[in-house]
C-alpha positions as a Markdown table, in Angstrom:
| # | Residue | x | y | z |
|---|---|---|---|---|
| 1 | Met | -104.3 | 244.7 | 286.8 |
| 2 | Lys | -103.7 | 240.8 | 287.8 |
| 3 | Ile | -107.2 | 239.4 | 289.9 |
| 4 | Thr | -106.5 | 236.1 | 291.7 |
| 5 | Leu | -109.3 | 234.3 | 292.8 |
| 6 | Val | -109.4 | 232.3 | 295.9 |
| 7 | Glu | -112.2 | 229.5 | 295.5 |
| 8 | Glu | -114.1 | 229.3 | 298.7 |
| 9 | Ser | -116.8 | 227.0 | 297.7 |
| 10 | Pro | -117.7 | 225.5 | 293.9 |
| 11 | Tyr | -119.7 | 228.5 | 293.6 |
| 12 | Arg | -118.2 | 231.3 | 296.0 |
| 13 | Phe | -115.1 | 233.2 | 295.1 |
| 14 | Arg | -113.1 | 235.8 | 296.8 |
| 15 | Ile | -110.7 | 238.7 | 295.4 |
| 16 | Glu | -108.3 | 239.7 | 297.9 |
| 17 | Gln | -108.3 | 243.1 | 299.3 |
| 18 | Arg | -105.2 | 244.9 | 298.6 |
| 19 | Asp | -104.0 | 248.0 | 297.1 |
| 20 | Gln | -106.9 | 250.6 | 297.1 |
| 21 | Met | -109.9 | 248.2 | 297.6 |
| 22 | Arg | -111.4 | 249.3 | 300.8 |
| 23 | Ala | -113.5 | 245.5 | 300.7 |
| 24 | Pro | -113.0 | 242.2 | 299.1 |
| 25 | Gly | -114.9 | 240.9 | 296.4 |
| 26 | Val | -116.7 | 237.6 | 296.2 |
| 27 | Val | -118.0 | 236.1 | 293.2 |
| 28 | Phe | -120.6 | 234.0 | 293.7 |
| 29 | Ala | -120.7 | 231.8 | 290.5 |
| 30 | Ser | -119.4 | 228.0 | 289.2 |
| 31 | Lys | -115.8 | 227.9 | 287.2 |
| 32 | Glu | -118.2 | 227.6 | 283.9 |
| 33 | Leu | -119.9 | 230.9 | 284.5 |
| 34 | Leu | -116.8 | 232.9 | 285.7 |
| 35 | Pro | -115.6 | 235.9 | 282.7 |
| 36 | Gln | -113.9 | 233.3 | 280.2 |
| 37 | Ala | -113.6 | 236.3 | 277.4 |
| 38 | Ala | -110.4 | 237.4 | 276.4 |
| 39 | Gly | -110.6 | 241.0 | 277.4 |
| 40 | Asp | -113.3 | 240.9 | 279.6 |
| 41 | Lys | -112.4 | 243.1 | 282.8 |
| 42 | Ala | -115.4 | 242.3 | 285.0 |
| 43 | Leu | -113.5 | 241.0 | 287.6 |
| 44 | Glu | -111.2 | 243.7 | 287.3 |
| 45 | Gln | -114.4 | 246.2 | 288.0 |
| 46 | Val | -115.4 | 243.6 | 291.1 |
| 47 | Ala | -111.8 | 244.8 | 292.7 |
| 48 | Asn | -112.3 | 248.9 | 291.7 |
| 49 | Val | -115.9 | 248.8 | 293.1 |
| 50 | Ala | -114.6 | 247.8 | 296.3 |
| 51 | Thr | -112.5 | 251.2 | 296.3 |
| 52 | Leu | -115.3 | 252.8 | 296.6 |
| 53 | Pro | -116.2 | 255.3 | 299.8 |
| 54 | Gly | -118.1 | 253.6 | 302.2 |
| 55 | Ile | -118.7 | 250.4 | 300.8 |
| 56 | Val | -120.0 | 248.1 | 303.2 |
| 57 | Arg | -118.5 | 244.3 | 303.6 |
| 58 | Ala | -117.5 | 243.7 | 299.8 |
| 59 | Ser | -118.6 | 243.9 | 296.2 |
| 60 | Phe | -120.2 | 241.2 | 295.0 |
| 61 | Ala | -120.5 | 239.6 | 292.1 |
| 62 | Met | -123.6 | 237.4 | 290.5 |
| 63 | Pro | -123.4 | 234.6 | 288.1 |
| 64 | Asp | -124.6 | 236.1 | 285.5 |
| 65 | Val | -121.0 | 238.8 | 285.9 |
| 66 | His | -119.8 | 240.4 | 282.6 |
| 67 | Trp | -118.2 | 243.9 | 281.8 |
| 68 | Gly | -120.3 | 247.0 | 281.7 |
| 69 | Tyr | -119.1 | 250.3 | 282.4 |
| 70 | Gly | -117.8 | 251.2 | 285.7 |
| 71 | Phe | -119.3 | 248.7 | 287.7 |
| 72 | Pro | -119.8 | 245.0 | 286.1 |
| 73 | Ile | -123.5 | 243.7 | 285.3 |
| 74 | Gly | -124.3 | 241.8 | 287.8 |
| 75 | Gly | -122.4 | 243.5 | 290.3 |
| 76 | Val | -123.5 | 244.8 | 293.5 |
| 77 | Ala | -122.7 | 246.7 | 296.6 |
| 78 | Ala | -123.9 | 248.9 | 299.2 |
| 79 | Thr | -122.5 | 252.0 | 300.5 |
| 80 | Asp | -122.7 | 253.9 | 303.7 |
| 81 | Thr | -123.7 | 257.4 | 303.4 |
| 82 | Ala | -122.4 | 257.9 | 306.7 |
| 83 | His | -118.9 | 256.9 | 305.5 |
| 84 | Gly | -118.9 | 258.6 | 302.5 |
| 85 | Gly | -120.9 | 256.7 | 300.5 |
| 86 | Val | -123.5 | 257.6 | 297.7 |
| 87 | Val | -126.2 | 256.5 | 296.0 |
| 88 | Ser | -125.9 | 256.3 | 292.2 |
| 89 | Pro | -128.0 | 254.6 | 289.8 |
| 90 | Gly | -125.1 | 254.4 | 287.4 |
| 91 | Gly | -124.0 | 251.4 | 289.9 |
| 92 | Val | -125.7 | 248.8 | 288.1 |
| 93 | Gly | -123.7 | 249.1 | 285.4 |
| 94 | Phe | -125.0 | 249.6 | 281.6 |
| 95 | Asp | -125.6 | 246.8 | 279.9 |
| 96 | Ile | -128.4 | 246.6 | 276.4 |
| 97 | Ser | -129.3 | 250.4 | 277.4 |
| 98 | Cys | -132.0 | 248.7 | 280.6 |
| 99 | Gly | -133.6 | 251.3 | 282.3 |
| 100 | Val | -132.8 | 252.7 | 285.8 |
| 101 | Arg | -135.5 | 254.6 | 287.9 |
| 102 | Leu | -135.1 | 255.6 | 292.0 |
| 103 | Leu | -138.1 | 256.1 | 293.2 |
| 104 | Ala | -138.8 | 257.2 | 296.5 |
| 105 | Ala | -142.0 | 256.8 | 298.9 |
| 106 | Gly | -143.1 | 258.9 | 301.3 |
| 107 | Ile | -142.7 | 256.7 | 304.0 |
| 108 | Asp | -140.2 | 256.1 | 307.2 |
| 109 | Arg | -138.1 | 253.3 | 307.3 |
| 110 | Glu | -139.6 | 252.2 | 310.9 |
| 111 | Ala | -143.1 | 252.1 | 309.2 |
| 112 | Leu | -142.8 | 249.0 | 307.4 |
| 113 | Asp | -142.3 | 246.3 | 309.8 |
| 114 | His | -142.1 | 242.7 | 308.9 |
| 115 | His | -145.3 | 241.9 | 307.7 |
| 116 | Arg | -146.3 | 245.2 | 306.1 |
| 117 | Met | -142.9 | 244.5 | 304.3 |
| 118 | Gln | -143.3 | 240.9 | 302.9 |
| 119 | Arg | -147.3 | 242.3 | 302.2 |
| 120 | Leu | -145.7 | 244.9 | 300.0 |
| 121 | Met | -143.8 | 242.7 | 298.5 |
| 122 | Asp | -146.4 | 240.6 | 297.6 |
| 123 | Ile | -148.2 | 243.4 | 296.2 |
| 124 | Leu | -145.3 | 244.2 | 293.6 |
| 125 | Asp | -145.1 | 240.6 | 292.7 |
| 126 | Thr | -148.8 | 240.3 | 291.5 |
| 127 | Thr | -149.0 | 244.1 | 289.8 |
| 128 | Ile | -145.8 | 244.5 | 288.2 |
| 129 | Pro | -145.8 | 242.9 | 284.4 |
| 130 | Arg | -142.2 | 241.2 | 283.7 |
| 131 | Gly | -140.9 | 239.4 | 280.9 |
| 132 | Met | -141.3 | 235.9 | 279.9 |
| 133 | Gly | -144.8 | 234.1 | 281.1 |
| 134 | Arg | -146.2 | 237.2 | 282.3 |
| 135 | Gly | -145.6 | 239.6 | 279.2 |
| 136 | Gly | -146.2 | 243.1 | 278.6 |
| 137 | Leu | -148.3 | 245.6 | 279.1 |
| 138 | Trp | -148.4 | 246.4 | 275.5 |
| 139 | Lys | -149.3 | 244.1 | 272.8 |
| 140 | Pro | -147.7 | 245.4 | 269.3 |
| 141 | Ser | -149.8 | 244.0 | 266.3 |
| 142 | Gly | -147.1 | 242.7 | 264.7 |
| 143 | Thr | -143.4 | 242.5 | 263.8 |
| 144 | Glu | -143.8 | 246.0 | 261.7 |
| 145 | Glu | -145.1 | 247.8 | 264.9 |
| 146 | Met | -142.4 | 246.6 | 266.7 |
| 147 | Asp | -139.6 | 247.4 | 263.9 |
| 148 | Asp | -141.4 | 251.1 | 264.3 |
| 149 | Leu | -141.2 | 250.9 | 268.2 |
| 150 | Leu | -137.3 | 249.9 | 268.0 |
| 151 | Ile | -136.9 | 252.7 | 265.9 |
| 152 | Gly | -138.6 | 255.4 | 267.8 |
| 153 | Gly | -137.9 | 254.0 | 271.0 |
| 154 | Ala | -139.6 | 255.6 | 274.1 |
| 155 | Arg | -140.8 | 258.7 | 272.2 |
| 156 | Tyr | -142.9 | 256.1 | 270.0 |
| 157 | Ala | -144.2 | 254.1 | 273.0 |
| 158 | Val | -145.1 | 257.9 | 274.7 |
| 159 | Glu | -146.8 | 259.1 | 271.5 |
| 160 | His | -149.3 | 255.8 | 271.3 |
| 161 | Gly | -149.9 | 256.5 | 275.0 |
| 162 | His | -147.9 | 254.6 | 276.9 |
| 163 | Gly | -145.8 | 257.3 | 279.4 |
| 164 | Val | -146.3 | 260.6 | 279.7 |
| 165 | Pro | -143.8 | 263.1 | 277.7 |
| 166 | Arg | -142.2 | 264.5 | 281.4 |
| 167 | Asp | -141.0 | 260.8 | 280.7 |
| 168 | Leu | -138.9 | 261.6 | 277.9 |
| 169 | Asp | -137.3 | 264.2 | 279.9 |
| 170 | Arg | -135.8 | 261.5 | 282.4 |
| 171 | Cys | -134.3 | 259.1 | 279.2 |
| 172 | Glu | -130.6 | 259.5 | 277.8 |
| 173 | Asp | -131.4 | 261.1 | 274.6 |
| 174 | Phe | -135.2 | 261.3 | 275.3 |
| 175 | Gly | -135.9 | 258.3 | 274.4 |
| 176 | Val | -134.7 | 257.4 | 271.2 |
| 177 | Leu | -131.9 | 256.3 | 269.4 |
| 178 | Glu | -130.8 | 257.3 | 265.7 |
| 179 | Gly | -129.7 | 255.0 | 263.0 |
| 180 | Ala | -131.4 | 252.3 | 264.7 |
| 181 | Ala | -131.2 | 248.7 | 262.3 |
| 182 | Pro | -134.4 | 246.7 | 263.1 |
| 183 | Gly | -133.2 | 243.9 | 260.8 |
| 184 | Gln | -130.6 | 243.8 | 262.6 |
| 185 | Val | -132.5 | 242.1 | 265.3 |
| 186 | Ser | -133.1 | 238.5 | 264.7 |
| 187 | Thr | -136.7 | 236.9 | 264.2 |
| 188 | Arg | -136.5 | 234.9 | 267.6 |
| 189 | Ala | -135.4 | 237.7 | 269.6 |
| 190 | Val | -138.5 | 240.2 | 267.9 |
| 191 | Ala | -140.9 | 236.9 | 268.4 |
| 192 | Arg | -139.7 | 236.7 | 272.3 |
| 193 | Gly | -140.1 | 241.1 | 272.2 |
| 194 | Leu | -143.5 | 241.1 | 271.7 |
| 195 | His | -144.9 | 239.0 | 274.0 |
| 196 | Gln | -142.7 | 241.9 | 276.4 |
| 197 | Val | -143.3 | 245.0 | 275.6 |
| 198 | Gly | -144.4 | 246.9 | 278.8 |
| 199 | Ser | -142.5 | 244.9 | 281.1 |
| 200 | Leu | -139.9 | 244.6 | 283.6 |
| 201 | Gly | -138.4 | 242.3 | 281.1 |
| 202 | Ser | -136.9 | 239.3 | 281.7 |
| 203 | Gly | -133.0 | 237.7 | 282.8 |
| 204 | Asn | -131.0 | 239.4 | 285.1 |
| 205 | His | -133.8 | 243.1 | 284.9 |
| 206 | Phe | -135.2 | 243.3 | 288.8 |
| 207 | Leu | -137.1 | 245.7 | 291.0 |
């Protein structure tokens, strides 16, 4: 599919609605951040997301947009269930095995007025550890234990008291993939990761 971008501003581009698209595509990025790699189909995926039933307003892409599976990484869309829309954790796109969880709260939307919502967000902000600066809940003893964690995945974490067995039932391949090769991970990545284990992560991770 040939994608034509209409520049609406230096940091906002539009993919016009056409064919099966039910809404336009909107990309927030500078020209330099737009997908450049040969074969990167991220913008085509933005257009594909716009074909979803019940899509509201537009299929959006953030500045980190790049090719994912189904949705592009950095893709955002809302759907209206009253018009055939769905809620799908797959909508985040899959990149480097980022975890996806959906938690339901036992409270009606009407009870969360602006003040309560702001207070809830402040509590989440101060409670949840995240990536660089804030650090993780688990401090591996060093690179050797980090290698064990990279090989054992979530199963290793549960075995060491960071989680419960039923958590693994909700993980792809029960939290560990065969064939992990810690030696292929750069020393810089390991050094950064040592301080982020058990956190939300950094970069484009969000809650």
